[in-house]
Amino acid sequence: MQYNPALDGVRAISVLAVVLFHCGIPGAQGGFVGLDVFFVLSGFLITSLLAAEYRSGIIEVARFYARRAIRLYPTLLLLLATYLALAPFLWPSDTQWLAATLAALYIYDYALAFWNPTNTVGHTWSLGVEEKFYLLWPFLLPLLLRTRRPVIWLLAAFAVITAWRYGVAWTWGWKQAYFSFDTRASGIVLGAIAALTQFRVSRWTLVVALGALAFDAALPSLPISDQVEAVTLRITLAELAAFVLICHAAANARSRSLSWPPLVYIGRLSYGIYLWHFPMVSLFAKSTSPWLKLSVTLSLSIILAAICLHVVDVPLRRWRASRSESFRLS
């Protein structure tokens, strides 16, 4: 799959919205919807990758899993090792090893939905949602692509999962609807639809979608107020707006705004920024100025994410590429 800098621009917007939300910045009280953009983007990228492999012959599942592990696990393990080293001093009341285990096994999504575990690394719940998708999709997508109308099946799946989330929110509660893989897969499915349709959006549609996303991110909501509305209508609005934004980015790789170099670089760092920022946020007292919290958190997160990218991720990718090349030549 050819590199698309505009998609990194989308990543940057998403992670910045989440960081602003967690830091309590006024006007970003609904910034949790940045995760909905991430989920749609993940569905788009992985479906595009696997569909290309399927059309060229066969999906190599073991190789796909290895690529995902090399891409995602090292930085997560660095975060968890740092957390376990510092937790006795900074978060002594945490159930530290349990929290690290839940994060390492990618099951924090259901832990937060149905229990009340330590939350210092609880933001890894979103990784759990995506990891379950990575595990299932290489097997489900080929079955889907063998049907006559795969997009129709995906639209039906999106409607069913969305209805399920609404039902869970109304009958159980916002946590069960917000954190669980089975209720949050709707965005991932919508991203898969974007990958298979390569939908073209007009400039007017893009403007409306961006306005809707900004409006959604600005409204006050989780975890204090409007909880049911946040996990029903607000998530659906964010997913649909993200669908339009990602379709635009996919068709306009050199978009002047989304491919702006500083934004693209933030997008490349987005995974590391997301992982490192939340424990830092938890260190600040509620009385701390949101702007001071944002300045320190974002600065340190960018530095740590850059170290992880250039010292860990890039060398690992080069090693993987050299191994693949050696395998083809042998």
Short mmCIF file of C-alpha atoms in Angstrom, two decimals:
data_model
loop_
_atom_site.label_atom_id
_atom_site.label_comp_id
_atom_site.label_asym_id
_atom_site.label_seq_id
_atom_site.Cartn_x
_atom_site.Cartn_y
_atom_site.Cartn_z
CA MET A 1 0.00 0.00 0.00
CA GLN A 2 1.48 3.34 -1.08
CA TYR A 3 2.25 5.83 1.68
CA ASN A 4 -0.35 8.60 2.03
CA PRO A 5 0.78 11.63 4.11
CA ALA A 6 -2.78 12.98 4.34
CA LEU A 7 -3.76 9.96 6.42
CA ASP A 8 -1.01 10.85 8.88
CA GLY A 9 -2.57 14.29 9.01
CA VAL A 10 -5.84 12.64 10.02
CA ARG A 11 -3.97 10.71 12.72
CA ALA A 12 -2.54 13.95 14.07
CA ILE A 13 -5.95 15.61 14.30
CA SER A 14 -7.31 12.56 16.10
CA VAL A 15 -4.59 12.26 18.72
CA LEU A 16 -4.52 16.01 19.39
CA ALA A 17 -8.28 15.97 20.00
CA VAL A 18 -7.85 13.15 22.53
CA VAL A 19 -4.97 14.89 24.34
CA LEU A 20 -6.91 18.16 24.53
CA PHE A 21 -9.88 16.26 25.96
CA HIS A 22 -7.87 14.46 28.62
CA CYS A 23 -6.16 17.69 29.64
CA GLY A 24 -9.53 19.35 30.15
CA ILE A 25 -9.04 22.14 27.62
CA PRO A 26 -12.16 24.32 27.24
CA GLY A 27 -13.82 23.75 23.90
CA ALA A 28 -12.46 20.20 23.61
CA GLN A 29 -14.70 18.50 26.14
CA GLY A 30 -15.92 16.07 23.51
CA GLY A 31 -12.47 15.33 22.14
CA PHE A 32 -12.93 11.66 22.97
CA VAL A 33 -14.43 11.43 19.46
CA GLY A 34 -10.85 11.51 18.19
CA LEU A 35 -10.82 7.79 19.00
CA ASP A 36 -13.75 7.25 16.66
CA VAL A 37 -11.65 8.76 13.88
CA PHE A 38 -8.83 6.38 14.82
CA PHE A 39 -11.15 3.37 14.64
CA VAL A 40 -12.50 4.33 11.20
CA LEU A 41 -8.96 4.97 9.97
CA SER A 42 -7.79 1.61 11.32
CA GLY A 43 -10.62 -0.18 9.54
CA PHE A 44 -9.74 1.62 6.32
CA LEU A 45 -5.99 0.93 6.44
CA ILE A 46 -6.13 -2.71 7.47
CA THR A 47 -8.93 -3.55 5.05
CA SER A 48 -7.04 -1.83 2.20
CA LEU A 49 -3.91 -3.81 3.05
CA LEU A 50 -5.62 -7.18 3.39
CA ALA A 51 -7.86 -6.67 0.35
CA ALA A 52 -4.78 -5.95 -1.78
CA GLU A 53 -3.14 -9.16 -0.51
CA TYR A 54 -6.33 -11.12 -1.20
CA ARG A 55 -6.52 -9.85 -4.79
CA SER A 56 -2.88 -10.69 -5.39
CA GLY A 57 -3.28 -14.27 -4.26
CA ILE A 58 -3.57 -15.04 -0.56
CA ILE A 59 -3.59 -13.31 2.81
CA GLU A 60 -0.56 -14.46 4.78
CA VAL A 61 -2.11 -14.38 8.25
CA ALA A 62 1.03 -15.23 10.21
CA ARG A 63 2.99 -12.54 8.40
CA PHE A 64 0.20 -10.02 9.04
CA TYR A 65 0.22 -10.82 12.76
CA ALA A 66 4.01 -10.49 12.86
CA ARG A 67 3.86 -7.07 11.16
CA ARG A 68 1.26 -5.86 13.63
CA ALA A 69 3.25 -7.14 16.61
CA ILE A 70 6.49 -5.51 15.44
CA ARG A 71 4.65 -2.28 14.74
CA LEU A 72 2.68 -2.02 17.99
CA TYR A 73 4.10 -4.14 20.78
CA PRO A 74 7.59 -2.69 21.43
CA THR A 75 6.35 0.80 22.32
CA LEU A 76 3.56 -0.65 24.45
CA LEU A 77 6.04 -2.83 26.34
CA LEU A 78 8.30 0.20 26.91
CA LEU A 79 5.35 2.11 28.34
CA LEU A 80 4.36 -0.76 30.63
CA ALA A 81 7.95 -1.32 31.81
CA THR A 82 8.22 2.38 32.63
CA TYR A 83 4.88 2.27 34.41
CA LEU A 84 5.87 -0.72 36.53
CA ALA A 85 9.18 0.93 37.45
CA LEU A 86 7.58 4.24 38.47
CA ALA A 87 4.21 3.11 39.81
CA PRO A 88 5.43 2.24 43.36
CA PHE A 89 6.47 5.90 43.71
CA LEU A 90 3.95 7.77 41.57
CA TRP A 91 0.86 5.56 41.73
CA PRO A 92 1.32 3.43 44.87
CA SER A 93 -2.39 2.65 45.22
CA ASP A 94 -2.58 1.09 41.73
CA THR A 95 -2.92 -2.64 41.27
CA GLN A 96 0.17 -2.34 39.13
CA TRP A 97 0.86 -5.83 37.84
CA LEU A 98 -2.81 -6.47 37.15
CA ALA A 99 -3.04 -3.22 35.18
CA ALA A 100 0.08 -4.03 33.17
CA THR A 101 -1.21 -7.54 32.45
CA LEU A 102 -4.59 -6.27 31.26
CA ALA A 103 -2.84 -3.81 28.96
CA ALA A 104 -0.30 -6.32 27.63
CA LEU A 105 -3.06 -8.83 26.85
CA TYR A 106 -5.23 -6.18 25.18
CA ILE A 107 -8.24 -6.80 27.43
CA TYR A 108 -8.55 -3.43 29.13
CA ASP A 109 -11.62 -2.70 27.02
CA TYR A 110 -13.75 -5.32 28.75
CA ALA A 111 -12.02 -4.73 32.09
CA LEU A 112 -13.17 -1.09 32.08
CA ALA A 113 -16.59 -2.02 30.76
CA PHE A 114 -17.44 -4.52 33.49
CA TRP A 115 -15.00 -3.99 36.38
CA ASN A 116 -13.30 -1.04 38.02
CA PRO A 117 -9.56 -1.58 37.49
CA THR A 118 -6.73 0.89 37.97
CA ASN A 119 -7.00 3.53 35.27
CA THR A 120 -3.44 4.89 34.91
CA VAL A 121 -2.87 2.77 31.80
CA GLY A 122 -6.57 2.27 31.18
CA HIS A 123 -6.34 4.22 27.93
CA THR A 124 -4.95 1.05 26.37
CA TRP A 125 -8.56 -0.14 26.14
CA SER A 126 -8.68 1.30 22.60
CA LEU A 127 -5.71 -0.88 21.64
CA GLY A 128 -7.73 -3.86 22.84
CA VAL A 129 -10.57 -2.92 20.50
CA GLU A 130 -8.22 -2.69 17.53
CA GLU A 131 -6.28 -5.84 18.44
CA LYS A 132 -9.43 -7.96 18.39
CA PHE A 133 -10.16 -6.55 14.95
CA TYR A 134 -6.63 -7.47 13.81
CA LEU A 135 -7.11 -11.01 15.07
CA LEU A 136 -10.46 -11.58 13.37
CA TRP A 137 -10.33 -9.61 10.13
CA PRO A 138 -7.76 -11.68 8.17
CA PHE A 139 -10.18 -14.61 8.45
CA LEU A 140 -13.47 -12.75 7.99
CA LEU A 141 -12.50 -10.44 5.13
CA PRO A 142 -11.80 -13.24 2.57
CA LEU A 143 -15.22 -14.73 3.34
CA LEU A 144 -16.78 -11.32 2.85
CA LEU A 145 -14.95 -10.66 -0.42
CA ARG A 146 -16.23 -13.95 -1.83
CA THR A 147 -19.82 -12.69 -1.54
CA ARG A 148 -21.49 -10.85 -4.41
CA ARG A 149 -22.06 -7.63 -2.46
CA PRO A 150 -19.56 -7.29 0.39
CA VAL A 151 -20.39 -3.62 0.99
CA ILE A 152 -24.05 -4.45 1.60
CA TRP A 153 -23.00 -6.95 4.26
CA LEU A 154 -20.75 -4.35 5.85
CA LEU A 155 -23.52 -1.75 5.86
CA ALA A 156 -25.76 -4.28 7.58
CA ALA A 157 -23.01 -5.02 10.12
CA PHE A 158 -22.57 -1.29 10.79
CA ALA A 159 -26.31 -0.89 11.40
CA VAL A 160 -26.49 -3.94 13.68
CA ILE A 161 -23.44 -2.98 15.78
CA THR A 162 -24.68 0.61 16.07
CA ALA A 163 -28.12 -0.58 17.20
CA TRP A 164 -26.43 -2.96 19.67
CA ARG A 165 -24.41 -0.08 21.17
CA TYR A 166 -27.53 2.04 21.53
CA GLY A 167 -29.32 -0.85 23.24
CA VAL A 168 -26.41 -1.49 25.60
CA ALA A 169 -26.25 2.21 26.50
CA TRP A 170 -29.95 2.38 27.28
CA THR A 171 -30.17 -0.89 29.21
CA TRP A 172 -26.77 -1.28 30.91
CA GLY A 173 -24.81 1.94 30.93
CA TRP A 174 -22.38 4.18 29.10
CA LYS A 175 -19.25 2.29 30.18
CA GLN A 176 -20.41 -0.99 28.68
CA ALA A 177 -21.38 0.81 25.48
CA TYR A 178 -18.24 2.93 25.26
CA PHE A 179 -15.38 0.55 26.07
CA SER A 180 -16.39 -2.85 24.64
CA PHE A 181 -15.08 -4.19 21.34
CA ASP A 182 -18.51 -5.49 20.32
CA THR A 183 -20.05 -2.03 20.68
CA ARG A 184 -17.17 -0.01 19.18
CA ALA A 185 -16.55 -2.12 16.07
CA SER A 186 -19.02 0.02 14.12
CA GLY A 187 -16.36 2.60 13.29
CA ILE A 188 -13.94 -0.08 12.15
CA VAL A 189 -16.64 -1.53 9.87
CA LEU A 190 -17.28 1.92 8.44
CA GLY A 191 -13.57 2.22 7.68
CA ALA A 192 -13.71 -1.10 5.87
CA ILE A 193 -16.57 0.26 3.75
CA ALA A 194 -14.42 3.28 2.87
CA ALA A 195 -11.61 0.94 1.79
CA LEU A 196 -13.80 -1.19 -0.46
CA THR A 197 -15.86 1.61 -2.02
CA GLN A 198 -13.15 4.29 -2.43
CA PHE A 199 -16.00 6.75 -2.02
CA ARG A 200 -15.41 10.21 -3.49
CA VAL A 201 -16.66 13.18 -1.49
CA SER A 202 -17.41 16.68 -2.69
CA ARG A 203 -15.84 19.76 -1.14
CA TRP A 204 -19.21 20.73 0.36
CA THR A 205 -19.62 17.30 1.95
CA LEU A 206 -16.12 17.58 3.42
CA VAL A 207 -16.86 21.02 4.89
CA VAL A 208 -20.06 19.74 6.49
CA ALA A 209 -18.25 16.69 7.90
CA LEU A 210 -15.44 18.80 9.37
CA GLY A 211 -17.97 21.16 10.92
CA ALA A 212 -19.88 18.24 12.42
CA LEU A 213 -16.69 16.73 13.82
CA ALA A 214 -15.59 20.05 15.34
CA PHE A 215 -19.06 20.57 16.85
CA ASP A 216 -19.02 17.03 18.25
CA ALA A 217 -15.57 17.52 19.79
CA ALA A 218 -16.51 20.84 21.38
CA LEU A 219 -19.64 19.73 23.23
CA PRO A 220 -19.17 18.85 26.94
CA SER A 221 -19.80 15.22 27.70
CA LEU A 222 -17.97 12.17 29.06
CA PRO A 223 -17.45 11.20 31.78
CA ILE A 224 -19.60 13.73 33.64
CA SER A 225 -22.70 14.55 31.60
CA ASP A 226 -24.80 13.47 28.64
CA GLN A 227 -23.34 9.98 28.85
CA VAL A 228 -25.97 8.05 26.90
CA GLU A 229 -26.10 10.70 24.18
CA ALA A 230 -22.29 10.63 23.96
CA VAL A 231 -22.08 6.90 23.30
CA THR A 232 -25.00 6.81 20.89
CA LEU A 233 -25.65 9.84 18.67
CA ARG A 234 -22.29 11.51 19.27
CA ILE A 235 -20.24 8.44 18.33
CA THR A 236 -22.34 7.84 15.22
CA LEU A 237 -21.89 11.45 14.14
CA ALA A 238 -18.13 11.23 14.68
CA GLU A 239 -17.90 7.95 12.74
CA LEU A 240 -19.80 9.33 9.75
CA ALA A 241 -17.73 12.53 9.74
CA ALA A 242 -14.54 10.47 10.00
CA PHE A 243 -15.70 8.35 7.05
CA VAL A 244 -15.97 11.46 4.89
CA LEU A 245 -12.62 12.86 6.11
CA ILE A 246 -10.78 9.59 5.47
CA CYS A 247 -12.34 9.14 2.03
CA HIS A 248 -11.14 12.64 1.19
CA ALA A 249 -7.63 11.96 2.53
CA ALA A 250 -7.43 8.65 0.65
CA ALA A 251 -8.22 10.40 -2.63
CA ASN A 252 -6.04 13.45 -1.95
CA ALA A 253 -2.73 12.21 -0.58
CA ARG A 254 -1.13 15.63 -1.07
CA SER A 255 -3.95 17.64 0.44
CA ARG A 256 -2.44 21.01 1.33
CA SER A 257 -3.88 21.05 4.86
CA LEU A 258 -3.68 17.38 5.82
CA SER A 259 -0.21 16.84 4.34
CA TRP A 260 1.33 19.89 6.06
CA PRO A 261 4.73 18.50 7.22
CA PRO A 262 4.46 19.35 10.97
CA LEU A 263 0.98 17.78 11.07
CA VAL A 264 2.20 14.71 9.19
CA TYR A 265 5.08 14.28 11.66
CA ILE A 266 2.67 14.49 14.60
CA GLY A 267 0.64 11.82 12.82
CA ARG A 268 3.70 9.58 12.57
CA LEU A 269 4.16 10.03 16.32
CA SER A 270 0.46 9.60 17.12
CA TYR A 271 0.68 6.05 18.48
CA GLY A 272 3.47 6.97 20.87
CA ILE A 273 1.81 10.25 21.86
CA TYR A 274 -1.38 8.39 22.66
CA LEU A 275 0.40 5.78 24.77
CA TRP A 276 2.57 8.19 26.77
CA HIS A 277 0.20 11.09 27.36
CA PHE A 278 -2.40 9.52 29.63
CA PRO A 279 -0.17 8.49 32.57
CA MET A 280 1.24 12.02 32.52
CA VAL A 281 -2.24 13.51 32.69
CA SER A 282 -2.96 11.40 35.76
CA LEU A 283 0.01 12.91 37.59
CA PHE A 284 -1.56 16.35 37.67
CA ALA A 285 -4.02 17.38 40.36
CA LYS A 286 -7.45 18.45 39.20
CA SER A 287 -6.62 21.98 40.28
CA THR A 288 -3.72 22.21 37.83
CA SER A 289 -4.26 24.66 34.98
CA PRO A 290 -5.48 22.76 31.90
CA TRP A 291 -3.13 24.78 29.71
CA LEU A 292 -0.12 23.98 31.90
CA LYS A 293 -1.16 20.34 31.90
CA LEU A 294 -1.42 20.40 28.10
CA SER A 295 1.96 22.09 27.64
CA VAL A 296 3.85 19.62 29.80
CA THR A 297 1.93 16.54 28.68
CA LEU A 298 2.13 17.26 24.97
CA SER A 299 5.80 18.27 25.07
CA LEU A 300 6.92 15.18 26.98
CA SER A 301 4.66 12.88 24.97
CA ILE A 302 6.08 14.16 21.67
CA ILE A 303 9.66 13.72 22.93
CA LEU A 304 9.04 10.17 24.18
CA ALA A 305 7.07 9.26 21.05
CA ALA A 306 9.89 10.57 18.84
CA ILE A 307 12.43 8.49 20.77
CA CYS A 308 10.26 5.40 20.36
CA LEU A 309 9.78 6.07 16.64
CA HIS A 310 13.41 6.73 15.73
CA VAL A 311 15.20 4.46 18.21
CA VAL A 312 12.78 1.51 18.27
CA ASP A 313 10.18 1.53 15.49
CA VAL A 314 12.24 2.63 12.48
CA PRO A 315 15.16 0.23 13.18
CA LEU A 316 12.68 -2.62 13.67
CA ARG A 317 10.99 -1.82 10.37
CA ARG A 318 14.33 -1.77 8.58
CA TRP A 319 15.24 -5.09 10.15
CA ARG A 320 11.90 -6.56 9.08
CA ALA A 321 12.36 -5.23 5.56
CA SER A 322 15.88 -6.68 5.33
CA ARG A 323 14.64 -10.04 6.58
CA SER A 324 11.83 -10.05 4.00
CA GLU A 325 14.29 -9.19 1.23
CA SER A 326 16.66 -11.94 2.34
CA PHE A 327 13.80 -14.42 2.38
CA ARG A 328 12.78 -13.50 -1.19
CA LEU A 329 16.35 -13.82 -2.46
CA SER A 330 17.02 -17.15 -0.79
#
